[in-house]
C-alpha positions in Angstrom: -4.8 -14.6 -7.7 -1.3 -14.0 -9.2 1.5 -14.1 -7.1 2.7 -10.5 -8.1 -0.8 -9.2 -7.0 -0.5 -11.0 -3.5 2.8 -9.5 -3.1 1.5 -5.9 -3.9 -1.4 -6.4 -1.4 1.2 -7.3 1.1 3.0 -4.1 0.5 -0.2 -2.1 0.7 -0.9 -4.0 3.9 2.3 -2.8 5.7 1.9 0.9 4.3 -1.6 1.1 5.9 -0.3 0.0 9.0 2.6 2.1 9.3 1.3 5.2 7.8 4.6 5.8 5.9 6.2 4.6 2.7 9.8 5.1 4.7 8.6 2.9 7.6 6.9 0.3 5.5 10.0 0.0 3.3 12.3 -0.5 6.3 10.0 -3.3 7.7 9.8 -5.0 4.2 13.6 -4.5 3.6 13.2 -2.6 0.4 13.6 0.9 -0.8 11.0 3.6 -0.5 10.8 4.1 -4.1 10.0 0.4 -4.7 7.1 0.9 -2.2 5.9 3.7 -3.7 6.1 2.1 -7.5 4.3 -1.1 -6.0 1.4 0.9 -4.5 1.1 3.0 -7.8 0.9 -0.1 -9.8 -1.7 -1.5 -7.4 -3.9 1.6 -7.6 -3.7 1.6 -11.3 -4.6 -2.1 -11.6 -7.6 -1.6 -9.5 -8.5 1.7 -10.6 -8.8 3.3 -7.3 -6.9 5.6 -4.9 -5.9 4.0 -1.9 -3.9 6.5 -0.1 -3.6 10.0 0.4 0.2 11.2 0.3 1.8 14.2 2.0 5.3 15.3 2.6 4.8 14.1 6.3 2.5 11.3 6.1 0.2 8.6 4.3 -3.4 8.2 5.2 -6.0 5.6 3.6 -8.9 6.9 1.4 -12.1 5.3 2.1 -11.4 2.7 -0.4 -8.2 2.0 1.0 -9.6 1.4 4.4 -12.2 -1.1 3.0 -9.6 -2.8 1.2 -7.4 -3.0 4.1 -10.0 -4.3 6.4 -10.8 -6.9 3.7 -7.3 -8.2 3.2 -5.8 -7.9 6.6 -7.2 -11.2 7.9 -6.1 -13.1 4.9 -2.6 -11.9 4.9 
């Protein structure tokens, strides 16, 4: 696995835990926009929607829940 892919999965993990791009960005020390772009890149790379986005919150799709359960113990 490439370093960039691992970093993207780490960002996904934090978003999944926080349920918010803003809180994930704060926790990671990056901008909300950077988090959003990272998640979009990850979703495009694997060809699966991982998150449902609304103006108030972010929730995991079924695929997102499976990926989170898979990567969380490793990261």
